[in-house]
Coordinates of C-alpha atoms in Angstrom, one line a residue:
M236 CA -32.6 -6.2 25.5
S237 CA -32.8 -4.6 22.0
R238 CA -36.1 -3.6 20.5
T239 CA -37.1 -3.0 16.9
M240 CA -40.0 -1.6 14.9
H241 CA -40.1 -4.6 12.5
V242 CA -40.0 -8.3 13.2
N243 CA -39.0 -11.1 10.8
N244 CA -38.6 -14.3 12.8
G245 CA -36.4 -12.4 15.2
T246 CA -34.3 -10.6 12.7
D247 CA -34.2 -7.1 11.3
P248 CA -35.4 -7.3 7.6
H249 CA -33.3 -4.2 6.9
A250 CA -30.0 -5.8 8.1
I251 CA -27.6 -7.4 5.6
G252 CA -28.0 -10.8 7.4
T253 CA -27.7 -13.5 4.8
K254 CA -28.2 -11.2 1.8
L255 CA -24.6 -11.1 0.7
P256 CA -24.1 -12.8 -2.7
A257 CA -22.2 -16.1 -3.0
P258 CA -18.7 -16.0 -4.6
E259 CA -18.6 -16.0 -8.3
A260 CA -16.3 -19.0 -8.2
R261 CA -14.6 -21.2 -5.6
Y262 CA -11.2 -22.8 -5.5
D263 CA -9.3 -25.1 -3.3
V264 CA -6.3 -22.7 -3.4
V265 CA -6.1 -19.0 -4.3
V266 CA -2.6 -17.7 -4.8
V267 CA -2.0 -13.9 -4.8
G268 CA 1.2 -13.0 -6.6
A269 CA 2.9 -14.7 -9.6
G270 CA 6.5 -14.3 -8.7
P271 CA 8.8 -17.3 -8.2
A272 CA 7.3 -18.1 -4.7
G273 CA 3.7 -17.8 -5.9
L274 CA 4.2 -19.8 -9.0
A275 CA 5.9 -22.6 -7.0
A276 CA 2.9 -22.6 -4.6
A277 CA 0.4 -22.7 -7.5
L278 CA 2.3 -25.6 -9.2
A279 CA 2.5 -27.5 -5.9
G280 CA -1.3 -27.2 -5.4
A281 CA -2.1 -28.2 -9.0
G282 CA 0.3 -31.2 -8.6
E283 CA -1.9 -32.4 -5.7
G284 CA -5.0 -32.3 -7.9
K285 CA -6.4 -29.2 -6.3
S286 CA -8.2 -26.4 -8.2
V287 CA -5.9 -23.4 -8.2
L288 CA -6.4 -19.7 -9.0
L289 CA -3.3 -17.6 -9.5
V290 CA -3.7 -13.8 -9.7
D291 CA -1.1 -11.1 -10.2
E292 CA -1.7 -7.4 -10.6
N293 CA 1.1 -7.1 -13.2
P294 CA 1.1 -5.5 -15.6
I295 CA 0.3 -2.5 -13.5
P296 CA -2.0 0.0 -15.2
G297 CA -0.3 3.3 -16.2
A298 CA -2.4 5.4 -13.9
A299 CA -1.5 3.3 -10.9
M300 CA 2.2 3.5 -11.8
G301 CA 1.8 7.3 -12.1
N302 CA 0.6 7.3 -8.5
D303 CA 3.5 5.0 -7.3
V304 CA 1.3 2.0 -6.7
P305 CA 2.4 -0.5 -5.6
L306 CA 6.0 0.4 -6.1
L307 CA 7.9 3.8 -6.1
F308 CA 8.1 4.2 -9.9
G309 CA 9.0 7.9 -9.6
G310 CA 7.8 8.9 -13.1
R311 CA 10.6 7.0 -14.8
M312 CA 8.5 4.6 -16.9
T313 CA 8.3 5.0 -20.7
T314 CA 5.1 5.4 -22.7
A315 CA 5.3 1.7 -23.5
T316 CA 3.6 1.1 -20.1
Q317 CA 0.4 2.6 -21.6
N318 CA 0.1 -0.2 -24.2
A319 CA -1.8 -2.9 -22.3
E320 CA -1.3 -5.6 -24.9
R321 CA 2.4 -5.0 -25.2
M322 CA 2.8 -5.0 -21.4
L323 CA 0.9 -8.2 -21.0
E324 CA 3.1 -9.9 -23.5
T325 CA 6.2 -8.5 -21.9
V326 CA 5.2 -9.8 -18.4
F327 CA 4.3 -13.2 -19.8
M328 CA 7.6 -13.6 -21.6
S329 CA 9.6 -12.4 -18.6
E330 CA 8.3 -15.3 -16.5
P331 CA 8.5 -18.7 -18.3
M332 CA 6.9 -20.5 -15.3
L333 CA 3.6 -18.8 -16.1
E334 CA 3.2 -21.1 -19.1
A335 CA 4.1 -24.1 -17.0
A336 CA 1.4 -23.2 -14.5
M337 CA -1.2 -22.9 -17.2
E338 CA -0.3 -26.3 -18.6
A339 CA -0.6 -27.8 -15.1
G340 CA -4.2 -26.6 -15.0
V341 CA -3.7 -23.5 -12.9
E342 CA -6.2 -20.7 -13.8
V343 CA -3.9 -17.6 -14.3
L344 CA -5.3 -14.1 -14.2
L345 CA -2.8 -11.3 -14.9
G346 CA -3.6 -7.6 -14.5
T347 CA -5.8 -8.6 -11.6
S348 CA -5.4 -7.2 -8.1
A349 CA -6.5 -8.8 -4.9
W350 CA -7.8 -5.7 -2.9
G351 CA -9.3 -7.4 0.1
V352 CA -9.8 -10.6 2.0
Y353 CA -13.0 -11.1 4.1
R354 CA -13.7 -13.7 6.7
N355 CA -16.5 -14.1 9.3
G356 CA -15.4 -12.9 12.7
P357 CA -15.9 -9.9 15.1
G358 CA -18.0 -7.4 13.2
V359 CA -18.6 -9.6 10.2
T360 CA -21.0 -12.6 10.4
G361 CA -23.0 -12.5 7.1
L362 CA -20.4 -13.9 4.7
P363 CA -21.3 -17.2 3.0
E364 CA -17.6 -18.2 3.3
S365 CA -14.2 -16.7 3.3
V366 CA -13.6 -14.7 0.1
V367 CA -10.9 -12.8 -1.8
A368 CA -12.0 -9.6 -3.5
L369 CA -10.5 -9.2 -7.0
A370 CA -10.6 -6.5 -9.6
D371 CA -9.2 -6.0 -13.1
K372 CA -9.6 -2.9 -15.4
D373 CA -13.3 -3.7 -16.1
R374 CA -14.9 -5.1 -13.0
G375 CA -14.7 -6.4 -9.4
W376 CA -15.8 -9.8 -8.1
I377 CA -15.2 -12.2 -5.2
V378 CA -14.0 -15.8 -5.1
G379 CA -14.2 -18.3 -2.3
Y380 CA -11.3 -20.5 -1.2
N381 CA -10.2 -23.3 1.2
Q382 CA -6.6 -22.1 1.4
L383 CA -5.2 -18.7 0.7
I384 CA -1.5 -18.2 -0.2
L385 CA -0.1 -14.7 -0.3
A386 CA 3.0 -14.2 -2.3
T387 CA 2.7 -10.4 -2.6
G388 CA 6.4 -9.7 -2.4
A389 CA 7.9 -6.5 -0.9
R390 CA 7.5 -2.9 -1.8
D391 CA 9.9 0.1 -1.8
L392 CA 10.8 1.9 1.3
A393 CA 10.8 5.7 0.7
I394 CA 12.6 8.2 3.0
G395 CA 12.3 11.8 2.0
F396 CA 15.1 14.4 1.6
P397 CA 15.2 17.8 -0.1
G398 CA 14.0 17.5 -3.7
W399 CA 12.8 13.9 -3.5
N400 CA 9.2 14.9 -4.4
Q401 CA 9.9 15.3 -8.1
P402 CA 10.1 12.9 -11.0
G403 CA 13.2 10.9 -11.1
V404 CA 13.3 9.7 -7.4
M405 CA 12.3 6.0 -7.5
G406 CA 12.6 2.7 -5.6
A407 CA 14.9 -0.2 -6.3
A408 CA 12.0 -2.7 -6.6
A409 CA 10.4 -0.4 -9.2
L410 CA 13.7 -0.1 -11.1
E411 CA 13.9 -3.9 -11.2
R412 CA 10.3 -4.2 -12.4
L413 CA 10.9 -1.7 -15.2
L414 CA 14.2 -3.1 -16.3
A415 CA 13.7 -6.9 -16.0
H416 CA 9.9 -7.3 -16.5
Y417 CA 8.5 -4.3 -18.4
E418 CA 11.5 -3.2 -20.4
A419 CA 10.2 0.3 -19.9
F420 CA 12.8 2.3 -17.9
A421 CA 13.1 5.9 -19.1
G422 CA 16.3 6.9 -17.2
K423 CA 19.8 7.0 -18.6
R424 CA 22.1 7.7 -15.6
V425 CA 21.3 6.7 -12.0
L426 CA 22.6 7.3 -8.5
I427 CA 21.8 4.6 -6.0
V428 CA 21.2 5.4 -2.3
G429 CA 22.2 2.5 -0.1
S430 CA 24.7 -0.3 -0.3
H431 CA 23.1 -3.5 1.1
D432 CA 22.3 -6.4 -1.2
L433 CA 19.2 -4.6 -2.6
A434 CA 21.4 -1.6 -3.8
L435 CA 24.2 -3.8 -5.0
N436 CA 21.9 -5.9 -7.1
A437 CA 20.2 -2.8 -8.5
A438 CA 23.5 -1.4 -9.6
L439 CA 24.6 -4.6 -11.3
L440 CA 21.2 -5.0 -13.0
A441 CA 21.2 -1.4 -14.3
R442 CA 24.7 -1.8 -15.7
E443 CA 23.7 -5.1 -17.3
K444 CA 20.7 -3.4 -19.0
G445 CA 22.9 -0.6 -20.4
V446 CA 22.1 2.1 -17.8
E447 CA 25.0 4.1 -16.5
V448 CA 25.4 4.0 -12.7
A449 CA 27.1 7.1 -11.3
G450 CA 27.7 5.4 -7.9
L451 CA 26.3 4.1 -4.6
V452 CA 25.9 6.5 -1.7
E453 CA 26.2 4.9 1.8
V454 CA 25.8 6.6 5.1
R455 CA 28.0 4.1 6.9
S456 CA 31.8 3.7 6.5
A457 CA 31.7 0.5 4.3
P458 CA 29.3 -1.2 1.9
Q459 CA 26.7 -3.2 3.9
G460 CA 25.9 -6.0 1.5
D461 CA 27.4 -9.3 0.4
A462 CA 31.1 -8.9 -0.1
A463 CA 31.1 -10.8 -3.4
L464 CA 28.4 -8.4 -4.7
A465 CA 30.3 -5.4 -3.5
D466 CA 33.4 -6.7 -5.3
A467 CA 31.4 -7.2 -8.5
V468 CA 30.2 -3.5 -8.3
R469 CA 33.8 -2.3 -7.8
A470 CA 34.9 -4.5 -10.8
A471 CA 32.3 -2.7 -12.9
Q472 CA 34.1 0.5 -11.9
I473 CA 31.0 1.8 -10.0
P474 CA 32.2 4.1 -7.2
F475 CA 31.0 4.1 -3.6
Y476 CA 30.4 7.4 -1.8
L477 CA 30.9 6.3 1.9
E478 CA 29.9 8.2 5.0
D479 CA 27.8 10.4 2.7
A480 CA 24.1 11.1 1.9
P481 CA 22.0 12.9 -0.7
A482 CA 21.6 16.5 0.6
E483 CA 19.5 17.7 -2.3
A484 CA 18.0 16.5 -5.6
I485 CA 18.1 19.4 -8.1
G486 CA 15.8 19.2 -11.0
G487 CA 14.2 20.9 -14.0
I488 CA 11.1 20.6 -16.1
D489 CA 11.6 16.8 -16.5
G490 CA 12.6 16.1 -12.9
V491 CA 16.0 15.3 -11.4
E492 CA 19.0 16.6 -13.2
R493 CA 21.7 16.4 -10.5
V494 CA 22.3 15.5 -6.9
R495 CA 24.3 17.4 -4.3
L496 CA 25.8 15.1 -1.6
L497 CA 26.5 15.9 2.0
S498 CA 30.2 15.8 1.1
G499 CA 29.7 18.6 -1.4
A500 CA 30.1 16.5 -4.5
V501 CA 27.6 17.3 -7.3
I502 CA 26.7 14.4 -9.6
D503 CA 24.8 14.7 -12.9
V504 CA 22.0 12.0 -13.0
D505 CA 18.4 11.8 -14.2
T506 CA 17.3 9.3 -11.6
V507 CA 17.9 8.7 -7.9
V508 CA 17.2 5.1 -6.8
L509 CA 16.2 4.6 -3.2
A510 CA 17.6 1.2 -2.3
I511 CA 17.7 1.6 1.5
G512 CA 15.3 -1.3 2.0
L513 CA 12.2 -3.2 1.1
V514 CA 9.1 -3.6 3.2
P515 CA 7.2 -6.9 3.2
S516 CA 3.8 -6.3 1.6
I517 CA 1.4 -7.3 4.4
E518 CA -1.4 -5.0 3.4
L519 CA -3.9 -7.8 2.8
I520 CA -3.0 -9.5 6.1
D521 CA -3.4 -6.3 8.0
A522 CA -6.6 -5.2 6.3
M523 CA -8.2 -8.6 7.2
G524 CA -7.3 -8.2 10.8
G525 CA -4.5 -10.8 10.7
K526 CA -1.6 -11.1 13.0
R527 CA 1.8 -9.6 12.4
V528 CA 5.1 -9.4 14.2
L529 CA 8.1 -7.1 14.1
D530 CA 11.4 -8.7 13.0
G531 CA 14.2 -6.4 12.1
A532 CA 16.2 -9.2 10.4
R533 CA 13.3 -10.0 8.1
G534 CA 12.5 -6.5 7.0
G535 CA 10.2 -5.1 9.6
Y536 CA 6.6 -6.1 10.2
I537 CA 5.9 -9.6 8.8
P538 CA 2.9 -11.9 9.0
G539 CA 2.3 -13.9 12.1
E540 CA 0.4 -17.2 12.3
N541 CA -3.0 -16.8 10.6
A542 CA -5.3 -19.8 10.2
G543 CA -6.1 -20.6 6.6
V544 CA -3.5 -18.1 5.2
T545 CA 0.0 -19.0 4.2
C546 CA 2.6 -16.3 3.3
V547 CA 5.6 -17.2 1.1
G548 CA 8.5 -15.3 -0.5
D549 CA 9.4 -11.8 0.5
C550 CA 5.8 -11.2 1.8
A551 CA 6.6 -13.6 4.6
G552 CA 9.8 -11.7 5.4
L553 CA 13.1 -10.9 3.7
A554 CA 15.9 -13.5 3.9
D555 CA 17.5 -13.5 7.3
T556 CA 21.2 -12.9 6.8
G557 CA 21.7 -11.5 10.3
F558 CA 21.5 -7.9 9.0
D559 CA 19.2 -5.6 11.1
H560 CA 17.2 -3.8 8.3
V561 CA 15.2 -1.7 10.8
E562 CA 18.2 -0.2 12.5
Y563 CA 19.9 0.5 9.1
R564 CA 16.8 2.3 7.9
M565 CA 16.5 4.3 11.2
E566 CA 20.1 5.4 10.7
W567 CA 19.3 6.6 7.2
A568 CA 16.2 8.4 8.5
R569 CA 18.1 10.2 11.2
E570 CA 20.8 11.4 8.7
L571 CA 18.3 12.5 6.0
G572 CA 16.2 14.2 8.7
K573 CA 19.2 16.3 9.6
L574 CA 19.6 17.3 6.0
S575 CA 15.9 18.2 5.5
A576 CA 14.5 21.7 6.1
P577 CA 11.1 22.1 7.9
D578 CA 9.5 22.6 4.5
T579 CA 10.7 19.3 3.1
I580 CA 7.8 17.3 1.9
V581 CA 7.0 14.1 3.7
C582 CA 3.6 13.1 2.2
Q583 CA 3.6 14.0 -1.5
C584 CA -0.1 13.3 -2.1
E585 CA -1.3 15.8 0.5
E586 CA 1.8 18.0 0.5
V587 CA 2.5 17.6 4.2
T588 CA 5.9 18.9 5.2
R589 CA 8.2 17.8 8.1
A590 CA 7.0 20.9 10.0
D591 CA 3.4 20.0 9.4
L592 CA 3.9 16.5 10.6
L593 CA 6.0 17.3 13.7
G594 CA 3.7 20.2 14.5
V595 CA 0.6 17.9 13.9
Q596 CA -0.8 20.5 11.5
P597 CA -3.1 19.9 8.5
P598 CA -1.5 20.6 5.1
R599 CA -1.2 24.2 3.9
Y600 CA -4.2 24.1 1.6
L601 CA -6.5 23.8 4.7
E602 CA -7.3 26.5 7.3
R603 CA -5.5 26.3 10.7
P604 CA -7.6 27.7 13.5
A605 CA -5.8 28.8 16.7
P606 CA -6.5 25.6 18.6
M607 CA -4.9 23.6 15.8
Q608 CA -1.9 25.9 15.7
A609 CA -1.3 25.4 19.4
R610 CA -1.1 21.6 18.9
S611 CA 2.2 19.8 18.5
L612 CA 3.7 16.3 18.6
N613 CA 5.1 17.0 22.0
T614 CA 1.6 17.5 23.5
L615 CA 0.5 14.1 22.0
I616 CA 3.7 12.3 23.2
Q617 CA 2.9 13.3 26.8
D618 CA -0.1 10.9 26.5
G619 CA 2.0 8.0 25.3
P620 CA 3.6 6.8 22.1
P621 CA 2.2 8.7 19.1
N622 CA -0.2 6.7 16.9
P623 CA 0.3 7.0 13.1
D624 CA -3.4 6.6 12.6
Q625 CA -4.1 9.5 14.8
I626 CA -1.4 11.6 13.1
K627 CA -2.9 10.6 9.8
R628 CA -6.3 12.0 10.8
L629 CA -4.9 15.2 12.1
T630 CA -2.4 16.0 9.3
R631 CA -3.7 14.0 6.4
A632 CA -0.3 12.4 5.9
G633 CA -1.0 9.0 4.2
M634 CA -4.5 9.9 2.9
G635 CA -3.6 10.3 -0.7
V636 CA -4.0 8.1 -3.8
C637 CA -0.7 6.2 -3.1
Q638 CA -2.4 5.0 0.1
G639 CA 0.6 5.9 2.2
R640 CA 3.2 3.9 0.2
R641 CA 5.5 6.9 -0.1
C642 CA 5.1 8.1 3.5
R643 CA 3.7 5.5 5.8
D644 CA 7.1 4.0 6.9
Q645 CA 9.0 7.3 7.1
V646 CA 6.2 8.8 9.2
A647 CA 6.5 5.8 11.6
M648 CA 10.2 6.4 11.8
M649 CA 9.9 10.1 12.4
L650 CA 7.4 9.5 15.2
A651 CA 9.6 6.9 16.8
M652 CA 12.6 9.3 16.7
A653 CA 10.4 12.2 18.1
A654 CA 9.3 9.9 21.0
D655 CA 13.0 8.9 21.5
G656 CA 12.2 5.3 21.1
P657 CA 12.9 2.4 18.7
F658 CA 10.9 1.8 15.6
G659 CA 8.7 -0.8 17.2
S660 CA 7.7 1.6 20.0
V661 CA 5.2 3.3 17.6
P662 CA 2.1 1.2 16.7
L663 CA 1.9 0.0 13.1
A664 CA -0.4 2.2 11.0
T665 CA -3.3 0.2 9.9
H666 CA -4.3 -0.8 6.3
R667 CA -7.9 -1.0 5.2
A668 CA -9.5 -2.5 2.1
P669 CA -9.3 -1.8 -0.7
V670 CA -5.6 -2.0 -0.4
R671 CA -5.3 -0.8 -4.0
P672 CA -7.0 2.4 -5.2
L673 CA -10.0 1.5 -7.3
P674 CA -12.6 3.5 -9.1
L675 CA -16.1 3.4 -7.7
R676 CA -17.4 1.9 -10.9
I677 CA -15.3 -1.2 -10.1
L678 CA -16.4 -1.4 -6.5
A679 CA -20.1 -0.9 -7.2
D680 CA -22.3 -4.0 -7.2
W681 CA -24.3 -3.3 -10.3
E682 CA -26.0 -6.7 -10.2
E683 CA -27.3 -6.2 -6.6
S684 CA -30.1 -8.6 -5.8
E685 CA -33.6 -7.5 -5.0
D686 CA -33.3 -9.0 -1.6
M687 CA -30.3 -6.7 -0.9
R688 CA -32.1 -3.7 -2.4
A689 CA -35.1 -4.1 -0.1
G690 CA -35.1 -1.9 2.9
W691 CA -32.3 0.5 1.9
D692 CA -34.7 3.4 1.8
V693 CA -34.6 3.2 5.6
W694 CA -31.9 2.2 8.0
F695 CA -32.7 -0.5 10.6
G696 CA -36.4 0.4 10.4
I697 CA -36.0 4.2 11.0
P698 CA -38.2 5.7 8.4
T699 CA -36.9 9.2 8.8
Q700 CA -33.3 8.2 8.1
W701 CA -33.6 9.2 4.4
V702 CA -36.4 11.7 4.7
P703 CA -35.4 15.4 4.0
Y704 CA -35.6 17.5 7.2
R705 CA -38.2 19.8 5.7
D706 CA -40.5 16.8 5.1
I707 CA -40.3 15.2 8.5
D708 CA -43.7 16.4 9.7
T709 CA -45.6 14.0 7.4
P710 CA -48.3 11.4 8.0
R711 CA -45.5 8.8 7.8
E712 CA -43.5 10.5 10.5
R713 CA -46.6 11.0 12.7
E714 CA -47.3 7.2 12.3
H715 CA -43.7 6.6 13.3
Q716 CA -44.0 8.8 16.4
E717 CA -47.2 7.1 17.4
A718 CA -45.5 3.7 17.1
I719 CA -42.8 4.9 19.4
A720 CA -45.3 6.1 21.9
E721 CA -47.0 2.8 21.9
G722 CA -43.7 0.9 22.4
W723 CA -41.6 -1.1 19.9
S724 CA -42.8 -4.6 19.3
L725 CA -40.2 -7.4 20.1

């Protein structure tokens, strides 16, 4: 039986209870992501007479792009991305269905990120209803919903190799965003790593937009994607470097200048495009405690069945063509791992190297006492499969501003290989809200109600919680101790 110092009809007046504010607005349907799948879902809802809110984080703010959120932009965007009005117009013009959605009565918010979904359940009981947390460049707010549709797409898979931690190494999804939607790609000559459909389409798009493609590098003995796409690449006179891999990206003051391949070939380029794979963007599902399953043919971890939430498009899983994306990525990870020295960076934000990660050591800018130096991945593996969340806490890999987007997946693959198991043998590293890095001024509730403010000078009725140590011997504290001696009222 619990006891408390204060009684308020059986509740603690200092607890949050029912003090949480109501949503700013409420919709029958909230759709997150204004790509083709999200737009189709929004139009379908509006066609049924439902109130629909459609939010999309594009255009991405320049600061977020500089931190490779949500895609691996690799510092290859032009200064045009700093012009908010120009970017908004470019995004709107690149997607004609946005106008159709607005005409159908859909409320469209661009430049707005959905950074969390909250529902009542274990550990959370005070919400007035299920809500989506939103933010733009000026503020944050919450909206309620009957149905939530996630069309958040897929993000770039990054696998490190020597020299990848410099400007000019980017992802295929980011390249497509800069070329087809933002018209703001700064590169002139690219080398594409991979040869499945993602890589083949990236090569053809780059050529169409006037970017020179130096070739596609493939670790296997033949192109892995659709035969017709591969033929189109050959017809464009773009070479394939088969049974090869990037051994080193060599750069200067502006980033990548050339790439040395495993075969010994040296290719002059200003950009390396990682097109080994896409990862379904399930951050919101995971952060809300939703279900997910591993499906190699659909791109890795994808959403499971979650009541009240529907996932569409690449967020729900890549198209199943019978290709095992996970095994393909593991093959690339093994090959690039062989080419990488111990000091090759894995986590760019925290400067964690391969040696740091496999040795379970903190980054070099922190002290390493003797007990830490004696620790290794082998000692952890003896207790079972290594857990990425545990490794994150011990090494700081994944704790940076990119929120693990550049290292989360490669860390999981490295841990699986170290444990001599398949990718799924290592637990999925967890995501937590906010799933987008936000300034505290956006997260702060400046309009907090008086009811919420009440009682925050103490914590669950413990008066000394916020009392400086030197002031504890006060009449208030003595009164508190006397109350304890008399027994807490129920």
